[in-house]
mmCIF file of C-alpha atoms and ligand atoms in Angstrom:
data_model
loop_
_atom_site.group_PDB
_atom_site.id
_atom_site.type_symbol
_atom_site.label_atom_id
_atom_site.label_comp_id
_atom_site.label_asym_id
_atom_site.label_seq_id
_atom_site.Cartn_x
_atom_site.Cartn_y
_atom_site.Cartn_z
ATOM 1 C CA MET P 1 20.977 4.914 -24.920
ATOM 2 C CA LYS P 2 18.823 7.815 -23.805
ATOM 3 C CA ILE P 3 16.051 6.972 -21.417
ATOM 4 C CA GLN P 4 13.347 9.483 -20.704
ATOM 5 C CA ASN P 5 11.874 9.557 -17.257
ATOM 6 C CA GLY P 6 9.710 11.857 -15.190
ATOM 7 C CA ASN P 7 12.667 14.018 -14.281
ATOM 8 C CA GLY P 8 14.245 14.308 -17.688
ATOM 9 C CA SER P 9 16.564 12.062 -19.617
ATOM 10 C CA TRP P 10 18.930 9.534 -18.155
ATOM 11 C CA ASP P 11 21.891 8.430 -20.187
ATOM 12 C CA SER P 12 22.448 4.815 -19.192
ATOM 13 C CA SER P 13 25.649 4.393 -21.170
ATOM 14 C CA ARG P 14 27.191 7.297 -19.276
ATOM 15 C CA LYS P 15 25.916 6.077 -15.913
ATOM 16 C CA ILE P 16 27.307 2.633 -16.548
ATOM 17 C CA ARG P 17 30.813 4.058 -16.805
ATOM 18 C CA GLU P 18 30.399 6.010 -13.603
ATOM 19 C CA THR P 19 31.026 4.529 -10.196
ATOM 20 C CA PRO P 20 28.106 5.676 -8.061
ATOM 21 C CA THR P 21 29.392 3.599 -5.152
ATOM 22 C CA SER P 22 31.997 6.269 -4.545
ATOM 23 C CA GLY P 23 29.194 8.627 -3.591
ATOM 24 C CA ALA P 24 30.872 11.411 -5.576
ATOM 25 C CA SER P 25 29.456 10.916 -9.064
ATOM 26 C CA LEU P 26 25.698 11.258 -8.986
ATOM 27 C CA PRO P 27 23.289 10.733 -11.864
ATOM 28 C CA SER P 28 21.726 13.794 -13.388
ATOM 29 C CA SER P 29 18.248 12.376 -12.864
ATOM 30 C CA LYS P 30 16.555 9.563 -11.017
ATOM 31 C CA ILE P 31 15.041 6.273 -12.080
ATOM 32 C CA ILE P 32 11.813 4.367 -11.371
ATOM 33 C CA ASP P 33 11.562 1.289 -9.161
ATOM 34 C CA CYS P 34 9.007 -1.021 -10.825
ATOM 35 C CA HIS P 35 8.544 -3.399 -7.888
ATOM 36 C CA VAL P 36 7.339 -1.808 -4.635
ATOM 37 C CA HIS P 37 4.564 -3.373 -2.596
ATOM 38 C CA LEU P 38 1.715 -1.361 -1.239
ATOM 39 C CA ALA P 39 0.490 -3.005 1.960
ATOM 40 C CA ALA P 40 -2.713 -2.127 3.761
ATOM 41 C CA LEU P 41 -4.936 -3.392 6.504
ATOM 42 C CA PRO P 42 -8.689 -3.405 5.917
ATOM 43 C CA GLU P 43 -10.346 -0.189 7.036
ATOM 44 C CA GLY P 44 -13.861 0.744 6.092
ATOM 45 C CA THR P 45 -14.177 0.732 2.340
ATOM 46 C CA ASN P 46 -10.538 0.615 1.233
ATOM 47 C CA GLY P 47 -11.100 -2.797 -0.430
ATOM 48 C CA CYS P 48 -8.181 -4.475 1.327
ATOM 49 C CA TYR P 49 -8.212 -7.739 3.243
ATOM 50 C CA VAL P 50 -5.826 -9.735 5.438
ATOM 51 C CA SER P 51 -6.792 -13.192 6.717
ATOM 52 C CA ARG P 52 -6.232 -14.298 10.303
ATOM 53 C CA LYS P 53 -3.702 -16.816 8.994
ATOM 54 C CA MET P 54 -1.734 -14.074 7.265
ATOM 55 C CA LEU P 55 -1.951 -11.754 10.267
ATOM 56 C CA ALA P 56 -0.351 -14.510 12.349
ATOM 57 C CA SER P 57 2.406 -15.332 9.812
ATOM 58 C CA PRO P 58 6.018 -14.599 10.878
ATOM 59 C CA LEU P 59 6.704 -12.329 7.868
ATOM 60 C CA PHE P 60 3.608 -10.209 8.417
ATOM 61 C CA ARG P 61 4.301 -9.863 12.126
ATOM 62 C CA TYR P 62 7.922 -8.967 11.420
ATOM 63 C CA LEU P 63 6.935 -6.265 8.922
ATOM 64 C CA MET P 64 4.357 -4.820 11.306
ATOM 65 C CA TRP P 65 6.974 -4.730 14.046
ATOM 66 C CA LYS P 66 9.720 -3.342 11.787
ATOM 67 C CA HIS P 67 7.552 -0.479 10.562
ATOM 68 C CA GLY P 68 6.047 0.106 14.018
ATOM 69 C CA LEU P 69 2.506 -0.449 12.685
ATOM 70 C CA ASP P 70 -0.446 -0.925 15.018
ATOM 71 C CA ALA P 71 -2.884 -3.548 13.676
ATOM 72 C CA ASN P 72 -5.563 -2.162 15.994
ATOM 73 C CA ASN P 73 -5.428 1.210 14.266
ATOM 74 C CA PRO P 74 -5.570 0.307 10.548
ATOM 75 C CA ARG P 75 -6.204 3.789 9.172
ATOM 76 C CA GLN P 76 -3.154 5.183 10.914
ATOM 77 C CA ALA P 77 -1.061 2.085 10.112
ATOM 78 C CA ASN P 78 -1.895 2.315 6.394
ATOM 79 C CA GLN P 79 -0.933 5.990 6.180
ATOM 80 C CA GLN P 80 2.193 5.355 8.233
ATOM 81 C CA TYR P 81 3.284 2.645 5.774
ATOM 82 C CA VAL P 82 2.897 5.059 2.851
ATOM 83 C CA ASP P 83 4.593 7.908 4.745
ATOM 84 C CA GLU P 84 7.613 5.748 5.585
ATOM 85 C CA LEU P 85 7.918 4.555 2.013
ATOM 86 C CA LEU P 86 7.800 8.130 0.709
ATOM 87 C CA LYS P 87 10.297 9.318 3.316
ATOM 88 C CA GLU P 88 12.819 6.686 2.249
ATOM 89 C CA LEU P 89 12.152 7.324 -1.433
ATOM 90 C CA ARG P 90 12.589 11.103 -1.085
ATOM 91 C CA ARG P 91 15.951 10.526 0.575
ATOM 92 C CA SER P 92 17.144 8.257 -2.224
ATOM 93 C CA THR P 93 19.924 9.594 -4.411
ATOM 94 C CA PHE P 94 19.158 7.370 -7.392
ATOM 95 C CA VAL P 95 15.457 6.490 -7.308
ATOM 96 C CA GLY P 96 12.776 9.116 -7.688
ATOM 97 C CA LYS P 97 9.568 7.210 -8.345
ATOM 98 C CA VAL P 98 8.032 3.805 -7.632
ATOM 99 C CA VAL P 99 5.346 1.595 -9.105
ATOM 100 C CA LEU P 100 3.051 0.717 -6.196
ATOM 101 C CA LEU P 101 1.823 -2.860 -6.515
ATOM 102 C CA GLY P 102 -1.588 -4.142 -5.519
ATOM 103 C CA MET P 103 -2.477 -7.751 -4.780
ATOM 104 C CA ASP P 104 -5.583 -9.439 -6.149
ATOM 105 C CA GLY P 105 -7.211 -12.422 -4.467
ATOM 106 C CA VAL P 106 -7.942 -16.035 -5.438
ATOM 107 C CA TYR P 107 -10.866 -16.776 -7.769
ATOM 108 C CA ASP P 108 -12.848 -20.000 -8.159
ATOM 109 C CA ALA P 109 -13.562 -21.941 -11.360
ATOM 110 C CA GLY P 110 -16.529 -19.661 -12.026
ATOM 111 C CA GLY P 111 -14.402 -16.532 -11.736
ATOM 112 C CA LYS P 112 -15.802 -15.428 -8.374
ATOM 113 C CA ILE P 113 -13.593 -14.347 -5.481
ATOM 114 C CA ASP P 114 -12.761 -17.251 -3.161
ATOM 115 C CA GLN P 115 -12.693 -15.670 0.289
ATOM 116 C CA SER P 116 -11.507 -18.823 2.042
ATOM 117 C CA GLU P 117 -8.397 -19.077 -0.194
ATOM 118 C CA THR P 118 -7.623 -15.348 -0.262
ATOM 119 C CA HIS P 119 -5.228 -14.337 2.490
ATOM 120 C CA PHE P 120 -4.010 -10.935 1.367
ATOM 121 C CA LEU P 121 -5.718 -8.469 -0.915
ATOM 122 C CA VAL P 122 -4.701 -4.905 -1.727
ATOM 123 C CA GLY P 123 -7.505 -3.560 -3.886
ATOM 124 C CA ASN P 124 -6.999 -1.717 -7.156
ATOM 125 C CA ASP P 125 -8.953 1.333 -6.042
ATOM 126 C CA TYR P 126 -6.692 1.692 -3.031
ATOM 127 C CA VAL P 127 -3.617 1.432 -5.295
ATOM 128 C CA LEU P 128 -5.034 3.968 -7.766
ATOM 129 C CA GLN P 129 -6.060 6.417 -5.022
ATOM 130 C CA THR P 130 -2.702 6.201 -3.264
ATOM 131 C CA ALA P 131 -0.767 6.745 -6.487
ATOM 132 C CA ARG P 132 -3.035 9.653 -7.383
ATOM 133 C CA ALA P 133 -2.330 11.265 -3.994
ATOM 134 C CA TYR P 134 1.431 11.277 -4.724
ATOM 135 C CA PRO P 135 1.693 11.727 -8.489
ATOM 136 C CA HIS P 136 5.320 12.845 -8.449
ATOM 137 C CA GLU P 137 6.482 9.740 -6.579
ATOM 138 C CA CYS P 138 4.046 6.934 -7.385
ATOM 139 C CA LEU P 139 2.612 5.068 -10.350
ATOM 140 C CA PRO P 140 -0.264 2.593 -9.892
ATOM 141 C CA GLY P 141 0.552 -1.084 -10.464
ATOM 142 C CA VAL P 142 -2.834 -2.748 -10.192
ATOM 143 C CA SER P 143 -3.330 -6.480 -9.750
ATOM 144 C CA ILE P 144 -5.816 -8.494 -11.820
ATOM 145 C CA ASN P 145 -6.092 -12.246 -11.419
ATOM 146 C CA PRO P 146 -6.819 -13.479 -14.987
ATOM 147 C CA GLN P 147 -9.184 -16.035 -13.472
ATOM 148 C CA ARG P 148 -11.656 -13.377 -12.355
ATOM 149 C CA ARG P 149 -14.806 -13.220 -14.426
ATOM 150 C CA ASP P 150 -14.498 -9.490 -15.077
ATOM 151 C CA ALA P 151 -10.723 -9.506 -15.709
ATOM 152 C CA VAL P 152 -10.900 -7.731 -19.093
ATOM 153 C CA ASP P 153 -13.408 -5.144 -17.850
ATOM 154 C CA GLU P 154 -11.284 -4.506 -14.772
ATOM 155 C CA LEU P 155 -8.230 -3.998 -16.974
ATOM 156 C CA HIS P 156 -10.003 -1.413 -19.118
ATOM 157 C CA ARG P 157 -11.365 0.330 -16.006
ATOM 158 C CA CYS P 158 -7.918 0.502 -14.398
ATOM 159 C CA ALA P 159 -6.286 1.550 -17.675
ATOM 160 C CA GLU P 160 -8.694 4.486 -17.946
ATOM 161 C CA LEU P 161 -7.683 5.454 -14.413
ATOM 162 C CA GLY P 162 -3.988 5.453 -15.303
ATOM 163 C CA ALA P 163 -2.694 1.979 -14.398
ATOM 164 C CA ALA P 164 1.004 1.696 -15.295
ATOM 165 C CA LEU P 165 1.172 -2.102 -15.175
ATOM 166 C CA VAL P 166 -0.670 -5.213 -14.003
ATOM 167 C CA LYS P 167 0.997 -7.336 -11.332
ATOM 168 C CA VAL P 168 0.218 -11.030 -10.796
ATOM 169 C CA LEU P 169 1.517 -13.662 -8.412
ATOM 170 C CA PRO P 170 0.371 -17.006 -9.878
ATOM 171 C CA ASN P 171 1.547 -19.211 -6.981
ATOM 172 C CA THR P 172 -0.478 -17.314 -4.391
ATOM 173 C CA GLN P 173 -3.324 -16.238 -6.673
ATOM 174 C CA GLN P 174 -3.683 -19.878 -7.771
ATOM 175 C CA PHE P 175 -3.812 -19.612 -11.536
ATOM 176 C CA ASP P 176 -1.671 -20.885 -14.407
ATOM 177 C CA PRO P 177 -0.472 -18.039 -16.665
ATOM 178 C CA ALA P 178 -0.232 -20.547 -19.549
ATOM 179 C CA ASN P 179 -4.001 -21.192 -19.521
ATOM 180 C CA ALA P 180 -5.299 -20.325 -23.018
ATOM 181 C CA ARG P 181 -8.527 -19.003 -21.456
ATOM 182 C CA TYR P 182 -6.608 -15.898 -20.406
ATOM 183 C CA LYS P 183 -5.784 -14.872 -23.971
ATOM 184 C CA ALA P 184 -8.567 -12.273 -24.026
ATOM 185 C CA LEU P 185 -6.935 -10.488 -21.096
ATOM 186 C CA TYR P 186 -3.502 -10.797 -22.688
ATOM 187 C CA ARG P 187 -4.786 -9.324 -25.955
ATOM 188 C CA ALA P 188 -6.343 -6.429 -24.047
ATOM 189 C CA LEU P 189 -3.041 -5.832 -22.231
ATOM 190 C CA ALA P 190 -1.194 -5.827 -25.565
ATOM 191 C CA GLN P 191 -3.748 -3.482 -27.102
ATOM 192 C CA ARG P 192 -3.507 -1.107 -24.131
ATOM 193 C CA ARG P 193 0.303 -1.456 -24.100
ATOM 194 C CA ILE P 194 0.189 -2.172 -20.381
ATOM 195 C CA PRO P 195 3.003 -4.452 -19.145
ATOM 196 C CA LEU P 196 2.316 -7.614 -17.150
ATOM 197 C CA LEU P 197 4.638 -7.991 -14.177
ATOM 198 C CA SER P 198 4.551 -11.591 -13.002
ATOM 199 C CA HIS P 199 6.177 -13.168 -10.012
ATOM 200 C CA VAL P 200 8.541 -15.959 -11.060
ATOM 201 C CA GLY P 201 9.887 -18.888 -9.093
ATOM 202 C CA TYR P 202 8.848 -20.261 -5.765
ATOM 203 C CA GLU P 203 6.929 -18.110 -3.322
ATOM 204 C CA TRP P 204 7.820 -18.261 0.336
ATOM 205 C CA SER P 205 6.819 -14.881 1.712
ATOM 206 C CA LEU P 206 3.102 -15.281 1.104
ATOM 207 C CA ILE P 207 0.954 -18.397 1.147
ATOM 208 C CA GLY P 208 1.564 -20.406 -2.024
ATOM 209 C CA LYS P 209 -0.055 -23.540 -3.441
ATOM 210 C CA ASP P 210 1.066 -24.914 -6.809
ATOM 211 C CA GLN P 211 4.661 -23.674 -7.110
ATOM 212 C CA SER P 212 5.003 -24.986 -10.682
ATOM 213 C CA VAL P 213 2.914 -22.060 -12.002
ATOM 214 C CA GLY P 214 5.882 -19.808 -11.203
ATOM 215 C CA HIS P 215 7.862 -21.300 -14.135
ATOM 216 C CA PRO P 216 8.785 -18.435 -16.494
ATOM 217 C CA ASP P 217 8.009 -20.546 -19.576
ATOM 218 C CA ARG P 218 4.347 -20.220 -18.619
ATOM 219 C CA LEU P 219 4.557 -16.548 -19.581
ATOM 220 C CA ARG P 220 5.021 -17.484 -23.251
ATOM 221 C CA VAL P 221 1.264 -17.441 -23.876
ATOM 222 C CA ALA P 222 1.116 -13.770 -22.879
ATOM 223 C CA LEU P 223 4.296 -13.002 -24.843
ATOM 224 C CA ASP P 224 2.874 -14.729 -27.933
ATOM 225 C CA GLU P 225 -0.155 -12.442 -27.683
ATOM 226 C CA GLY P 226 2.160 -9.420 -27.837
ATOM 227 C CA VAL P 227 2.167 -8.487 -24.150
ATOM 228 C CA THR P 228 5.189 -6.731 -22.672
ATOM 229 C CA VAL P 229 6.075 -9.116 -19.853
ATOM 230 C CA ILE P 230 8.289 -8.333 -16.874
ATOM 231 C CA ALA P 231 9.473 -11.452 -15.076
ATOM 232 C CA ALA P 232 10.044 -10.574 -11.441
ATOM 233 C CA HIS P 233 13.332 -11.334 -9.683
ATOM 234 C CA ALA P 234 15.112 -11.909 -13.044
ATOM 235 C CA CYS P 235 13.553 -15.394 -13.238
ATOM 236 C CA SER P 236 15.318 -16.461 -10.065
ATOM 237 C CA SER P 237 13.757 -19.654 -8.722
ATOM 238 C CA GLY P 238 13.975 -18.614 -5.087
ATOM 239 C CA LEU P 239 15.633 -21.922 -4.250
ATOM 240 C CA MET P 240 19.022 -21.277 -2.722
ATOM 241 C CA PHE P 241 21.799 -22.136 -5.237
ATOM 242 C CA HIS P 242 19.433 -23.884 -7.669
ATOM 243 C CA GLU P 243 18.863 -21.375 -10.436
ATOM 244 C CA THR P 244 16.898 -23.704 -12.680
ATOM 245 C CA PHE P 245 15.453 -20.850 -14.753
ATOM 246 C CA HIS P 246 18.796 -19.277 -15.699
ATOM 247 C CA ALA P 247 18.729 -20.782 -19.214
ATOM 248 C CA THR P 248 15.031 -19.918 -19.548
ATOM 249 C CA LEU P 249 15.771 -16.248 -18.825
ATOM 250 C CA LEU P 250 18.369 -16.157 -21.595
ATOM 251 C CA THR P 251 16.093 -18.001 -24.037
ATOM 252 C CA LEU P 252 13.077 -15.763 -23.388
ATOM 253 C CA ALA P 253 15.187 -12.611 -23.702
ATOM 254 C CA GLY P 254 16.623 -13.921 -26.980
ATOM 255 C CA THR P 255 13.224 -14.933 -28.346
ATOM 256 C CA TYR P 256 10.889 -12.096 -27.349
ATOM 257 C CA GLN P 257 11.630 -8.420 -27.820
ATOM 258 C CA ARG P 258 8.965 -7.544 -25.276
ATOM 259 C CA PHE P 259 10.415 -9.728 -22.551
ATOM 260 C CA TYR P 260 11.944 -7.926 -19.566
ATOM 261 C CA ALA P 261 12.991 -8.968 -16.089
ATOM 262 C CA ASP P 262 13.252 -6.947 -12.922
ATOM 263 C CA ILE P 263 16.172 -7.229 -10.534
ATOM 264 C CA SER P 264 14.076 -7.001 -7.376
ATOM 265 C CA ALA P 265 14.909 -9.114 -4.316
ATOM 266 C CA LEU P 266 18.098 -10.466 -5.887
ATOM 267 C CA THR P 267 20.228 -9.658 -2.847
ATOM 268 C CA LEU P 268 18.187 -12.079 -0.721
ATOM 269 C CA PRO P 269 20.205 -15.203 0.144
ATOM 270 C CA ASN P 270 17.779 -17.478 -1.745
ATOM 271 C CA ARG P 271 18.071 -15.424 -4.955
ATOM 272 C CA LEU P 272 21.589 -13.986 -4.953
ATOM 273 C CA LYS P 273 23.020 -16.706 -7.171
ATOM 274 C CA MET P 274 20.989 -15.291 -10.066
ATOM 275 C CA LEU P 275 22.410 -11.838 -9.335
ATOM 276 C CA LEU P 276 25.922 -13.233 -9.587
ATOM 277 C CA LEU P 277 25.085 -15.171 -12.770
ATOM 278 C CA LEU P 278 23.785 -11.982 -14.397
ATOM 279 C CA ARG P 279 27.300 -10.528 -14.250
ATOM 280 C CA ASP P 280 28.314 -12.939 -16.995
ATOM 281 C CA HIS P 281 25.425 -12.081 -19.297
ATOM 282 C CA PRO P 282 25.717 -8.484 -20.470
ATOM 283 C CA GLU P 283 23.593 -9.455 -23.475
ATOM 284 C CA VAL P 284 20.477 -9.442 -21.248
ATOM 285 C CA HIS P 285 21.309 -6.315 -19.243
ATOM 286 C CA GLY P 286 19.307 -4.248 -21.743
ATOM 287 C CA ARG P 287 16.222 -6.158 -20.575
ATOM 288 C CA LEU P 288 16.750 -5.651 -16.864
ATOM 289 C CA LEU P 289 14.581 -3.158 -15.004
ATOM 290 C CA PHE P 290 15.383 -1.681 -11.640
ATOM 291 C CA GLY P 291 13.325 -2.942 -8.695
ATOM 292 C CA THR P 292 13.729 -3.548 -4.971
ATOM 293 C CA ASP P 293 10.709 -5.588 -3.750
ATOM 294 C CA TYR P 294 10.203 -2.993 -0.992
ATOM 295 C CA PRO P 295 9.443 -3.490 1.929
ATOM 296 C CA LEU P 296 11.765 -6.503 1.840
ATOM 297 C CA SER P 297 15.305 -5.892 3.025
ATOM 298 C CA VAL P 298 18.329 -5.377 0.769
ATOM 299 C CA PHE P 299 21.382 -7.375 1.862
ATOM 300 C CA HIS P 300 25.011 -6.521 1.099
ATOM 301 C CA LEU P 301 26.115 -10.170 1.168
ATOM 302 C CA PRO P 302 26.511 -10.375 -2.661
ATOM 303 C CA VAL P 303 29.325 -7.798 -2.752
ATOM 304 C CA TRP P 304 31.455 -9.328 0.001
ATOM 305 C CA GLY P 305 34.930 -9.948 -1.410
ATOM 306 C CA ARG P 306 33.830 -8.958 -4.893
ATOM 307 C CA ILE P 307 34.345 -5.187 -4.980
ATOM 308 C CA GLU P 308 36.878 -2.636 -3.767
ATOM 309 C CA ARG P 309 36.963 -2.028 -0.044
ATOM 310 C CA SER P 310 35.921 1.640 -0.243
ATOM 311 C CA ALA P 311 32.887 0.770 -2.364
ATOM 312 C CA TRP P 312 32.053 -2.108 -0.027
ATOM 313 C CA ARG P 313 32.212 0.198 2.988
ATOM 314 C CA ASP P 314 29.981 2.723 1.258
ATOM 315 C CA ILE P 315 27.383 0.031 0.536
ATOM 316 C CA VAL P 316 27.502 -1.334 4.087
ATOM 317 C CA ASN P 317 26.899 2.201 5.378
ATOM 318 C CA THR P 318 23.969 2.815 3.026
ATOM 319 C CA ASN P 319 20.680 2.289 4.846
ATOM 320 C CA ASN P 320 18.365 3.559 2.123
ATOM 321 C CA ARG P 321 17.034 0.390 0.456
ATOM 322 C CA PHE P 322 16.590 1.996 -2.954
ATOM 323 C CA ASP P 323 20.155 3.291 -3.004
ATOM 324 C CA LYS P 324 21.587 0.093 -1.551
ATOM 325 C CA GLN P 325 19.986 -2.024 -4.293
ATOM 326 C CA PHE P 326 21.187 0.439 -6.942
ATOM 327 C CA LYS P 327 24.754 0.478 -5.641
ATOM 328 C CA ILE P 328 25.048 -3.287 -5.151
ATOM 329 C CA CYS P 329 23.859 -4.153 -8.650
ATOM 330 C CA ARG P 330 25.870 -1.419 -10.301
ATOM 331 C CA SER P 331 29.056 -2.229 -8.370
ATOM 332 C CA LEU P 332 28.768 -5.837 -9.576
ATOM 333 C CA GLY P 333 28.702 -4.542 -13.160
ATOM 334 C CA ILE P 334 25.042 -5.329 -13.730
ATOM 335 C CA HIS P 335 23.372 -2.717 -15.910
ATOM 336 C CA PHE P 336 19.662 -2.070 -15.673
ATOM 337 C CA HIS P 337 17.090 0.416 -16.822
ATOM 338 C CA SER P 338 14.262 2.516 -15.499
ATOM 339 C CA PHE P 339 10.688 1.245 -15.888
ATOM 340 C CA ASP P 340 9.821 4.094 -18.212
ATOM 341 C CA GLN P 341 12.028 2.572 -20.890
ATOM 342 C CA LEU P 342 9.068 0.303 -21.615
ATOM 343 C CA LEU P 343 6.884 3.273 -22.402
ATOM 344 C CA ARG P 344 9.329 4.288 -25.121
ATOM 345 C CA ASP P 345 10.018 0.867 -26.674
HETATM 346 ZN ZN1 LIG U 1 7.353 -8.642 -4.762
#
């Protein structure tokens, strides 16, 4: 299969036979990571927001500390986050471009933003501007909560400005993707041929409410309207060793041609069982898209005792998160594709 990307074509069948973990055989071109979070503190008119509760959360404080970001200097911290991301990306051997993801807020029954329930918001204009500033490395992945009153208008506005996909996180954004009221948005997504990337499973890293809305079956309404849907984390539930959505992943892939899943975050201890299960299902590998869930860490735990020692050592010594994710998944025999495959299908 030939896959076209920004740097030329990428022959996945050839790459699959190669062993990139050796470090010797490199791909002729790079792929796109479809799941990279843009994070930003509020500064002036950038349209971003972080609640006090979120600022005090262990994950947020850890990420601020890890990236050396100063919450008292938001403008500098925001640029530093982008600079660090680009530095790591430019050093990657296998990944050349990322989809930067925004994060919409929570909306009330009337479709108005609910400030008291919104803890983290990365605005679409900030996502679009940042991607536009680095066109060779970034694509804009805007976020539109279907519950917002102007959801369809916002989609068309963002589409005109070059949005590559729409990201949603139902658990945190407090909406049910299966709600028939959202069909107008889904039809507009299908008409625009803009994929919907939805978080799947439980949500621990942000503040979640109704965890049941993370069930992948709830994406059927969008799929039935013809939307290209990307289920995040390959439908992993996020519950250690309880991969309740494994059968659902296989069923959705078998039922809908426009159903895809990304492999982001699958090296995390609470999701790695799905990564290991994917080894036994080559029939769905054609629907897997590369992703990391940057800035989350990539762990080498899944390859322990499962690959040759030299390849294991190479992975352990790889600090670049994009390359580490690539090597781990490939060394386990899991085949995946670049986001731009969707643009061709
Ligand atoms: Zn994510």
